[in-house]
Coordinates of C-alpha atoms in Angstrom, one line a residue:
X24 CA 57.2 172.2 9.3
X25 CA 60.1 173.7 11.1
X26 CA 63.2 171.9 11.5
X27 CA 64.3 170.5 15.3
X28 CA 67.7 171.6 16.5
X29 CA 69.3 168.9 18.4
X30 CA 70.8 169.7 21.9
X31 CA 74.8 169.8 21.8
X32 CA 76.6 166.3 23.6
X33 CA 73.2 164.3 23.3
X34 CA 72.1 161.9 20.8
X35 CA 68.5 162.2 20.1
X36 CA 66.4 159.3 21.4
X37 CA 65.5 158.1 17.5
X38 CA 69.5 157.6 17.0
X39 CA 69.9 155.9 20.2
X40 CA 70.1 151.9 20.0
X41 CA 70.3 149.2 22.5
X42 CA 73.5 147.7 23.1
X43 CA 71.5 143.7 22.0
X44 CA 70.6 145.8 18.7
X45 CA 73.9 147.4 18.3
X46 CA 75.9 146.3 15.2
X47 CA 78.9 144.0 16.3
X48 CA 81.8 146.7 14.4
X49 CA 80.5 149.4 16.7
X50 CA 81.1 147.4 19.8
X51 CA 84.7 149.5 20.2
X52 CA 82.7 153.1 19.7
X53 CA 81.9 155.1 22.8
X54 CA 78.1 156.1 23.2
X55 CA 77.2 159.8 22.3
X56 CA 75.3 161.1 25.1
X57 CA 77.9 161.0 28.1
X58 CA 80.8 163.6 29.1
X59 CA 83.2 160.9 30.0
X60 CA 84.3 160.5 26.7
X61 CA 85.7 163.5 25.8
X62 CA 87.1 164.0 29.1
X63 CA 89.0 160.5 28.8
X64 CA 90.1 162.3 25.5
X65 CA 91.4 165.6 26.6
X66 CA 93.4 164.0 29.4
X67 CA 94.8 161.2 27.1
X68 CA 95.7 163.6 24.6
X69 CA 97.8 165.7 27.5
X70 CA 99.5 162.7 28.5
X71 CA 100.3 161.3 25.1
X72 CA 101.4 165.1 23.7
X73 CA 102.9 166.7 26.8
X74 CA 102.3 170.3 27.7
X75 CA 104.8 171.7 25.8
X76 CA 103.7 170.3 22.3
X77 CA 101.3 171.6 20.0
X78 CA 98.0 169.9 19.9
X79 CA 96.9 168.9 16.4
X80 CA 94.4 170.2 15.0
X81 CA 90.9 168.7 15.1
X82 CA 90.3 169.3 11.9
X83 CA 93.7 168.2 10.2
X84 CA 94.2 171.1 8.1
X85 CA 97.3 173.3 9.1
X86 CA 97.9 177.3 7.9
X87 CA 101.0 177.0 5.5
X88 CA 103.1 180.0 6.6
X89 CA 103.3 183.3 4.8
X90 CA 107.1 183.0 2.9
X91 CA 106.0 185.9 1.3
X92 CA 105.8 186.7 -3.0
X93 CA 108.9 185.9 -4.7
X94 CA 111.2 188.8 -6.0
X95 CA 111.1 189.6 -9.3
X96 CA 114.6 191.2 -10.8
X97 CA 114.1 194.4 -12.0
X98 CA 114.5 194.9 -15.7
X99 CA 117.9 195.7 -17.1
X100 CA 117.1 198.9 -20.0
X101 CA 119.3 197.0 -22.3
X102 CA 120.9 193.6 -23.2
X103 CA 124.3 192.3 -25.0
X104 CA 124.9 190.5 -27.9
X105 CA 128.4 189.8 -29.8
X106 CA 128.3 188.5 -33.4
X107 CA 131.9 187.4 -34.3
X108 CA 132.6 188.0 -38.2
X109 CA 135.6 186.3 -38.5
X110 CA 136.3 182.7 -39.3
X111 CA 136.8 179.9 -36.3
X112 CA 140.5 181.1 -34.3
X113 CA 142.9 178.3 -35.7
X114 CA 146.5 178.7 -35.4
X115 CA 148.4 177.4 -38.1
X116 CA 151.6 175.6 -37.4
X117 CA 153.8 175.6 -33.8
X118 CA 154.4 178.2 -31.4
X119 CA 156.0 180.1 -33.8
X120 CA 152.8 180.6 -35.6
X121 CA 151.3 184.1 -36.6
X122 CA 148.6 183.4 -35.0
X123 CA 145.0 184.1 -35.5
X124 CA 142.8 187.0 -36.1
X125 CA 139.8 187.5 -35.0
X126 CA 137.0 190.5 -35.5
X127 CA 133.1 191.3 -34.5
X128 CA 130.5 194.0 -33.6
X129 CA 129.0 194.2 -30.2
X130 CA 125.9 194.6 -30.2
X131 CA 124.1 197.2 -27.1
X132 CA 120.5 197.0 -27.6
X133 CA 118.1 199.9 -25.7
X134 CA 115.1 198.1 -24.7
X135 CA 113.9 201.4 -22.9
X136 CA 113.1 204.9 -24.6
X137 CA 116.9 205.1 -23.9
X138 CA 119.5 204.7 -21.4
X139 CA 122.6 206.6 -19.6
X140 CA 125.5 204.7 -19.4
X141 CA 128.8 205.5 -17.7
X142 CA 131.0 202.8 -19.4
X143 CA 130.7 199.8 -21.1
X144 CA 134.1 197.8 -21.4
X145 CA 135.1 194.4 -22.8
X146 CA 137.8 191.9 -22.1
X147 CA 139.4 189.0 -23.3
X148 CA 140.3 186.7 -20.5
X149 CA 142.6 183.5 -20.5
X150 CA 140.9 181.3 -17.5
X151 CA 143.5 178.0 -16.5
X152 CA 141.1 176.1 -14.4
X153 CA 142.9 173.4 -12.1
X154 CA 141.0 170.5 -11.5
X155 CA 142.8 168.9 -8.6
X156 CA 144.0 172.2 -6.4
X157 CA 146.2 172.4 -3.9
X158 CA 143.1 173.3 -1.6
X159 CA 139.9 171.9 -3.1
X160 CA 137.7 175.0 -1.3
X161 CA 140.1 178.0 -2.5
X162 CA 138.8 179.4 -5.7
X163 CA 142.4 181.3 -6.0
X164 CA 143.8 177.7 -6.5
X165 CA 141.4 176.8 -8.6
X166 CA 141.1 179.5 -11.2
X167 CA 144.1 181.8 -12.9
X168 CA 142.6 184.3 -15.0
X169 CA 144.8 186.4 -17.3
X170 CA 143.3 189.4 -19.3
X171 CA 144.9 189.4 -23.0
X172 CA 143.1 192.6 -24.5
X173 CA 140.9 195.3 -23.0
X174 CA 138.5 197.4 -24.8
X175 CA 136.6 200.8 -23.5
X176 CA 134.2 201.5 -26.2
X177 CA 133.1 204.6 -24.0
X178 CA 135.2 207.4 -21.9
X179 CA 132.0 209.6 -20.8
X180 CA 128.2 209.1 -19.8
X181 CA 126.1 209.0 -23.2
X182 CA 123.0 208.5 -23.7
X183 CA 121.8 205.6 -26.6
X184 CA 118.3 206.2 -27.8
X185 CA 115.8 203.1 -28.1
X186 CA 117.8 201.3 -31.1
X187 CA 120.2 198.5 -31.6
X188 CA 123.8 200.4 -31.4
X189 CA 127.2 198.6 -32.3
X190 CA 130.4 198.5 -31.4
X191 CA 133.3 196.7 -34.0
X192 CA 136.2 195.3 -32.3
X193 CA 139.2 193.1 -33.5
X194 CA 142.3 191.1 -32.1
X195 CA 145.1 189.4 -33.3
X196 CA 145.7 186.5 -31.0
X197 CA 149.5 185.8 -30.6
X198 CA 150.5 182.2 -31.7
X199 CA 152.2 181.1 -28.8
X200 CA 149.2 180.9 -26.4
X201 CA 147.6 176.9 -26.0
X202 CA 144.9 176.1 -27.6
X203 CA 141.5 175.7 -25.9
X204 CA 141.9 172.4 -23.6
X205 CA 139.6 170.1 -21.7
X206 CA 141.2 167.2 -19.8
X207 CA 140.8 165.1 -16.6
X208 CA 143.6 167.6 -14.8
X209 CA 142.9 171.4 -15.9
X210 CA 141.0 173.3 -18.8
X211 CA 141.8 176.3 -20.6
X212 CA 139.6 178.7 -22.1
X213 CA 138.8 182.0 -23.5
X214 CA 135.8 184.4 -23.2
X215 CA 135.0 188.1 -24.1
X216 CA 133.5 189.5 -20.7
X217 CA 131.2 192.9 -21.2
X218 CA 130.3 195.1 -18.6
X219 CA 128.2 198.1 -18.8
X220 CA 127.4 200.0 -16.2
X221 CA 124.2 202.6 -16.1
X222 CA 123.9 206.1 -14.9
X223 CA 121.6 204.3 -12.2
X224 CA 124.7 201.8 -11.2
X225 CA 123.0 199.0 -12.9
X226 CA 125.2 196.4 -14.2
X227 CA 124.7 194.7 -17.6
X228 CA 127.0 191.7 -18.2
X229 CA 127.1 189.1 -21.1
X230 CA 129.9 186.5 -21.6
X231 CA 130.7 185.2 -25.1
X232 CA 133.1 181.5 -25.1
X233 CA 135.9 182.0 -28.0
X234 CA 137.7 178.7 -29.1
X235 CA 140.7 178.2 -30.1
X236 CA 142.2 175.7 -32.2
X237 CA 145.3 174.5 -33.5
X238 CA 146.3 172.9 -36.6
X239 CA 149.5 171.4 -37.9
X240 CA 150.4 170.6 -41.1
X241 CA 151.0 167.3 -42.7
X242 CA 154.5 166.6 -42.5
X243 CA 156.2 163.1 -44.5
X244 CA 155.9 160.1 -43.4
X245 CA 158.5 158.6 -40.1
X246 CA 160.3 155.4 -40.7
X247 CA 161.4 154.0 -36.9
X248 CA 163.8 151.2 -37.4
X249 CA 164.1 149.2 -33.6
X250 CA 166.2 146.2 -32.4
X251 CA 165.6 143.7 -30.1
X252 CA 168.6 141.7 -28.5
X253 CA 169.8 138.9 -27.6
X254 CA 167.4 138.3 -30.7
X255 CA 168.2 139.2 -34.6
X256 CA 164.9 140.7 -35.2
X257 CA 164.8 143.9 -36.5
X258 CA 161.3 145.7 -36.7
X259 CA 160.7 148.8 -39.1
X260 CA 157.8 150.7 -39.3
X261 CA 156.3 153.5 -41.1
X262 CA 153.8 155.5 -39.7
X263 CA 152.3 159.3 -39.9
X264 CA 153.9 161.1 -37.4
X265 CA 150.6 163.5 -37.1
X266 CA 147.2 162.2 -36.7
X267 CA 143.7 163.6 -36.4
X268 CA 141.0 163.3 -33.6
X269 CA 138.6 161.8 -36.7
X270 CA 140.2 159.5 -39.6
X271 CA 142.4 157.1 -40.0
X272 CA 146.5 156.3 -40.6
X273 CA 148.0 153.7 -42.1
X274 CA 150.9 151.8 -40.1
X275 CA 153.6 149.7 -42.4
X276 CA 155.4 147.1 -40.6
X277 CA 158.3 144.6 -41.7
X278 CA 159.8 142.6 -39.2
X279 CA 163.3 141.3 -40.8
X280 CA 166.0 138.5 -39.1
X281 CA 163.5 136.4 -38.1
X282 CA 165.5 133.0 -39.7
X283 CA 168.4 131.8 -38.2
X284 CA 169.9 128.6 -40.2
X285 CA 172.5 126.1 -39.3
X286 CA 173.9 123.3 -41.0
X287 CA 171.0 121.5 -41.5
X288 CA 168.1 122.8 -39.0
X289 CA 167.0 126.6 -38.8
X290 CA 165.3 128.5 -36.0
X291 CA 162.8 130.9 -37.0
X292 CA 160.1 133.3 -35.1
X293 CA 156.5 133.9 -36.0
X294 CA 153.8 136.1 -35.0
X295 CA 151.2 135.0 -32.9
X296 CA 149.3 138.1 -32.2
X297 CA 150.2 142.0 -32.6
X298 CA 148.1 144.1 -30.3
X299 CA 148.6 148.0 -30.7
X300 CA 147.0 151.3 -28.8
X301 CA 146.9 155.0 -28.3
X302 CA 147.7 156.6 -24.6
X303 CA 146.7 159.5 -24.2
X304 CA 149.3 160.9 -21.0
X305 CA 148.5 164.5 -19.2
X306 CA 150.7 165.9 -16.8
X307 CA 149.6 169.2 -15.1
X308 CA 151.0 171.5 -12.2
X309 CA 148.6 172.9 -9.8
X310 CA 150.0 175.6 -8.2
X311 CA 149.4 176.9 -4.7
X312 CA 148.0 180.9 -3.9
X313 CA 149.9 182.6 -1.3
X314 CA 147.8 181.3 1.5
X315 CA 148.5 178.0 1.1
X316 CA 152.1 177.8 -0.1
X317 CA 152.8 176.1 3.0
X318 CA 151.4 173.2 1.4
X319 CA 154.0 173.4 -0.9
X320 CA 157.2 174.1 0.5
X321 CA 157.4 177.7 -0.7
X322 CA 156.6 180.2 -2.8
X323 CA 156.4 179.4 -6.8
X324 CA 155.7 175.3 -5.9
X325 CA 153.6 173.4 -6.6
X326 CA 151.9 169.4 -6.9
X327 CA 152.1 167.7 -10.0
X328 CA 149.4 165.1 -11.0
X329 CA 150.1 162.8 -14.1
X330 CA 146.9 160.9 -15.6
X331 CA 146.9 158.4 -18.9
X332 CA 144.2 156.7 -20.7
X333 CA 143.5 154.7 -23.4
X334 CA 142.0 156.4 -26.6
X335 CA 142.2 153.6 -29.5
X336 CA 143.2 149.9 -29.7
X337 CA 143.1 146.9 -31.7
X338 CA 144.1 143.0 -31.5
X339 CA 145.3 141.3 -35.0
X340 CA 146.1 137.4 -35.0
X341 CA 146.4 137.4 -38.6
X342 CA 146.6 139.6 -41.9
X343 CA 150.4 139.5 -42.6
X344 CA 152.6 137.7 -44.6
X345 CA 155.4 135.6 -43.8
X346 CA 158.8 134.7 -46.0
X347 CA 161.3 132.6 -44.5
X348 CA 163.1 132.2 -48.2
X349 CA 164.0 136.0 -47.9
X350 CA 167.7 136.9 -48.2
X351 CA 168.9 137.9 -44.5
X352 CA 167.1 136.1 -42.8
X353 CA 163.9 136.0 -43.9
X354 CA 160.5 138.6 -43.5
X355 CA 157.2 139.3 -41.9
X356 CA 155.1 142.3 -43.7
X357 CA 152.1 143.7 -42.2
X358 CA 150.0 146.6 -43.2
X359 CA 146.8 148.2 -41.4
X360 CA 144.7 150.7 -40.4
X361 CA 145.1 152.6 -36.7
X362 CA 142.3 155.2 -35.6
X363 CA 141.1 157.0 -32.4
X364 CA 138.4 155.3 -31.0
X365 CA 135.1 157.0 -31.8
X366 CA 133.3 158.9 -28.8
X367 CA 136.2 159.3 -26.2
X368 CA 136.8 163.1 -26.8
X369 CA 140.5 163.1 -27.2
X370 CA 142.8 165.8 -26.4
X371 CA 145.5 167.6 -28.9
X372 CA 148.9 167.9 -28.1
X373 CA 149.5 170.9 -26.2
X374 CA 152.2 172.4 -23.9
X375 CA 151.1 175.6 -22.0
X376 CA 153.1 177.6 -19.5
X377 CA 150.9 177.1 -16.8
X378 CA 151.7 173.5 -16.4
X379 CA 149.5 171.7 -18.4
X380 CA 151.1 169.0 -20.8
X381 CA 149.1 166.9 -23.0
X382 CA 151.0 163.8 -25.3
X383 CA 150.1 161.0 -27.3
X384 CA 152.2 157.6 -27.6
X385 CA 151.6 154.6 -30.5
X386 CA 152.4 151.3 -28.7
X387 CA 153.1 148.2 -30.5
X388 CA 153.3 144.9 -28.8
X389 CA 154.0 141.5 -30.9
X390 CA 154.1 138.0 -29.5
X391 CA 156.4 135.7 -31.3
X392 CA 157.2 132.0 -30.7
X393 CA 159.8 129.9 -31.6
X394 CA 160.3 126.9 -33.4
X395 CA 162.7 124.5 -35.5
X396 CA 162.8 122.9 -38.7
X397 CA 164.8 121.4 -41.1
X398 CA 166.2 122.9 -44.0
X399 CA 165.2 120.6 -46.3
X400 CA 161.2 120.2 -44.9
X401 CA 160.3 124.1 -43.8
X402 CA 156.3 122.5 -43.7
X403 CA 156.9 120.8 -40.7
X404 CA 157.9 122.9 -37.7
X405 CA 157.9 121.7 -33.9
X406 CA 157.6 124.6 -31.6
X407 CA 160.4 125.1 -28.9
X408 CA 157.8 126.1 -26.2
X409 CA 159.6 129.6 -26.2
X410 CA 158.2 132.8 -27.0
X411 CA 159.1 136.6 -26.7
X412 CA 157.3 139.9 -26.5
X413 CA 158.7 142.5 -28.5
X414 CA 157.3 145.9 -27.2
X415 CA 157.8 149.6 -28.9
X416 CA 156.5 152.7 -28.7
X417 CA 156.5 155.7 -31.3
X418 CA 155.6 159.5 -30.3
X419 CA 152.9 160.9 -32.4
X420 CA 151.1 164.7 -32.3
X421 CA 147.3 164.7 -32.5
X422 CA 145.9 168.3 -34.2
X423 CA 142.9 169.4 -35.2
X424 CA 142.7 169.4 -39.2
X425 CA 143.5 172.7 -41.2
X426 CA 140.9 172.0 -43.7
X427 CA 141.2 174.6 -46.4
X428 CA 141.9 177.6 -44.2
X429 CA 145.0 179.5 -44.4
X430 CA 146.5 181.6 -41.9
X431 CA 145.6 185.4 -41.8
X432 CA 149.5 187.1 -42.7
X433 CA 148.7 184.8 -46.2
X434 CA 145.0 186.1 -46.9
X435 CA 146.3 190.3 -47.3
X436 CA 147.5 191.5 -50.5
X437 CA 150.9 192.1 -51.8
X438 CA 152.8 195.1 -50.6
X439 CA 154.7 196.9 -53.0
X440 CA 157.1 198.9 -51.4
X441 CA 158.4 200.8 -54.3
X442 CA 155.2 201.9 -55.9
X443 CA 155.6 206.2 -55.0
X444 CA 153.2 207.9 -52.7
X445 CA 151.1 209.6 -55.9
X446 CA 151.3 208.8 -59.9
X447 CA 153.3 210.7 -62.0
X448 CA 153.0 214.1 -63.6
X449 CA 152.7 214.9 -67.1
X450 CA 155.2 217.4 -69.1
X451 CA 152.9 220.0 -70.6
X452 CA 156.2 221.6 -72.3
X453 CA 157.3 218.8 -74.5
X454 CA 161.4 220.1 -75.6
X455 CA 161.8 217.5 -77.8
X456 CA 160.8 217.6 -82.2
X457 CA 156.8 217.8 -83.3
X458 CA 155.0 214.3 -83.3
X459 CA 154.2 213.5 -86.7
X460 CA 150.0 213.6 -87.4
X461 CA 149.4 210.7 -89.4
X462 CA 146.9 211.1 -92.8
X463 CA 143.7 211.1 -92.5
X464 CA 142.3 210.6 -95.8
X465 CA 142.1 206.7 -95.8
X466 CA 139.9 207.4 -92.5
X467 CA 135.9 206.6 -92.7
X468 CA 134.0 209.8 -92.0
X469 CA 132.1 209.1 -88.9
X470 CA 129.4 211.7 -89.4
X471 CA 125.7 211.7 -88.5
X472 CA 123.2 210.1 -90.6
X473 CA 119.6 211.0 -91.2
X474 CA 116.8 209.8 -89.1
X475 CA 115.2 208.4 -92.1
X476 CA 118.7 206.5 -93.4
X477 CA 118.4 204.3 -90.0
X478 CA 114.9 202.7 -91.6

């Protein structure tokens, strides 16, 4: 039976219902077969869009627009790699070091059949980033990059085949120059930079971070002897004058005059609590580029920030020992343990020419109080209300450890200056009387046995 088409706008009679018969949540629709709907609708929907806004679409799908296909870099015919050969940079000792020496290959691998290339250069660069500039948006401000050693591993176009191809280099970094630093103010660090540049002008560049360290060594322990007036206390302590970012120093503390007598009552201090800490205290200059040395006041000024923080501390209300019976006045020892707290990335000591200053300060703060007693009962004291805070502070260096390394002038062999340029010759005319030849009849023939004498 072929299928009916139904007219376009009019319901067909079987789909039509009576308005008595019509279900009570289709009240609110609009019957089918008349024209007055949809030109209510058209005219609403010019009113309620206006006639210079797009009309949605009926159908509520939209056309994304064409951004077109994403750009895809072209291939580079080769890539960089450096492998450093040498042990970590460290320098050993002050800025009067040797400083450290450091070697590698670089590595230009063809990934092509081969490739043409005009020049391929590297440099060692010396970046002093400043982290609060003069102007925050002027990257001349910002960034003060020094080249330290330039190498041109090529002077004319050649052509490298489809191979891995290398390149040694080596340095000897003078010992005056700071160590790598990261701190709230500024950062310095090195790089190798490579550049290579094709026959096609394509440019090939690879950057390779080198860190340098440095490491004092262990020098004897300081002894620090302070006073405290209007009191007699006397504090000494004994401490490691250089520490390390991980481990431990022991601090040795005596605290001496602390027992004043009089005819028959004495007056004596005791330790309530000793609190102690590690500040950490940068100080940088952030110098201004020639555009902005109105800033400043001038040419060659700049603004100096200052920053501290806390890298280790520790309260102790007990642990030491007290003798008032000591002779001169009595005695408070105390030994213990100070660290850097674990996890706050401190910063070694380190004074660079571009401004940046990084120190380190032990502070030791002890409460005492005071009190009386007689000379005859010491047990039973009666506190005089009165108490004193007794502050010092000690200057220490925190380095990096030296481990077992040595620096690289100590690793060569000896030199020996007098040793002539070739060995000497021998005298085939000998002037002087005929060596005796000594007998040789006592002497074991050594001749050649028979094959069948070796069974």
């Amino acid at each position: 039976m072929p299928s009916r088409i139904l007219p376009f706008g009019r319901s067909h009679p079987s789909l039509r219902r009576d308005s008595k018969n019509r279900p009570s949540h289709l009240d609110h629709l609009t019957d089918l077969d008349t024209g007055d709907h949809h030109r209510h609708s058209a005219a609403m929907d010019f009113l309620h869009f206006g006639s210079k806004e797009k009309r949605p679409s009926t159908s509520g799908l939209t056309t994304p627009k064409n951004k077109g296909s994403p750009r895809i870099a072209p291939a580079k015919p080769a890539r960089i790699e450096i492998q450093m050969e040498s042990p970590p940079c460290v320098f050993y000792g002050g800025p009067n070091s040797s400083g450290a020496l450091f070697s590698g290959r670089l590595k230009f691998i063809v990934t092509d059949l081969e490739a043409r290339m005009t020049s391929i250069t590297m440099d060692l660069k010396a970046t002093a980033v400043t982290k609060k500039p003069v102007a925050k948006d002027c990257p001349e401000c910002i960034h003060r990059i020094t080249t330290l050693k330039t190498w041109n591993f090529i002077t004319e176009p050649t052509t490298y085949d489809h191979d891995t191809h290398q390149f040694p280099f080596s340095y000897l970094l003078p010992g005056h120059l700071p160590a790598t630093t990261h701190c709230v103010l500024a950062s310095i660090d090195y790089a190798l930079e490579v550049r290579a540049v094709t026959a096609l002008t394509d440019v090939i560049t690879h950057q390779h971070p080198i860190r340098v360290q440095r490491a004092l060594q262990p020098s004897p322990e300081k002894q620090s002897v302070r006073i405290f007036p209007p009191t007699n206390l006397t504090v000494n302590v004994i401490h490691a004058p250089i520490i390390h970012p991980i481990g431990s120093f022991l601090i040795q503390f005596r605290m001496n005059g602390v027992v004043e007598k009089q005819q028959t009552t004495q007056t004596r201090w005791r330790i309530k609590k000793l609190d102690w800490r590690i500040d950490e205290h940068s100080k940088n200059v952030s110098p201004a580029c020639p555009k902005h040395w109105n800033k400043v006041g001038g040419e060659g000024k700049g603004q100096q920030h200052e920053e501290m923080r806390n890298i280790g501390s520790d309260c102790l209300k007990k642990g030491w020992k007290t003798d008032f019976e000591t002779v001169g006045g009595g005695q408070i020892e105390l030994e213990f343990p100070a660290s850097i707290r674990p996890g706050v990335n401190p910063v070694c000591d380190v004074e660079s020419p571009t401004g940046l200053v990084v120190w380190h300060l032990l502070i030791v703060e002890i409460i005492v109080a005071e009190e009386h007693a007689k000379n005859s009962g010491q047990k039973h004291a009666v506190p005089t209300g009165a108490a004193r805070v007794l502050r010092t502070q000690f200057k220490i260096v925190v380095t990096e450890r030296g481990g077992l390394g040595i620096s690289w002038d100590q690793e060569q062999p000896p030199m020996y200056e007098d040793v002539p340029a070739s060995p000497p010759g021998y005298v085939m005319d000998y002037p002087g009387e005929e060596l005796p030849t000594p007998p040789n009849e006592d002497l074991e023939h050594m001749g050649i046995r028979d094959r069948d004498s070796w069974n």
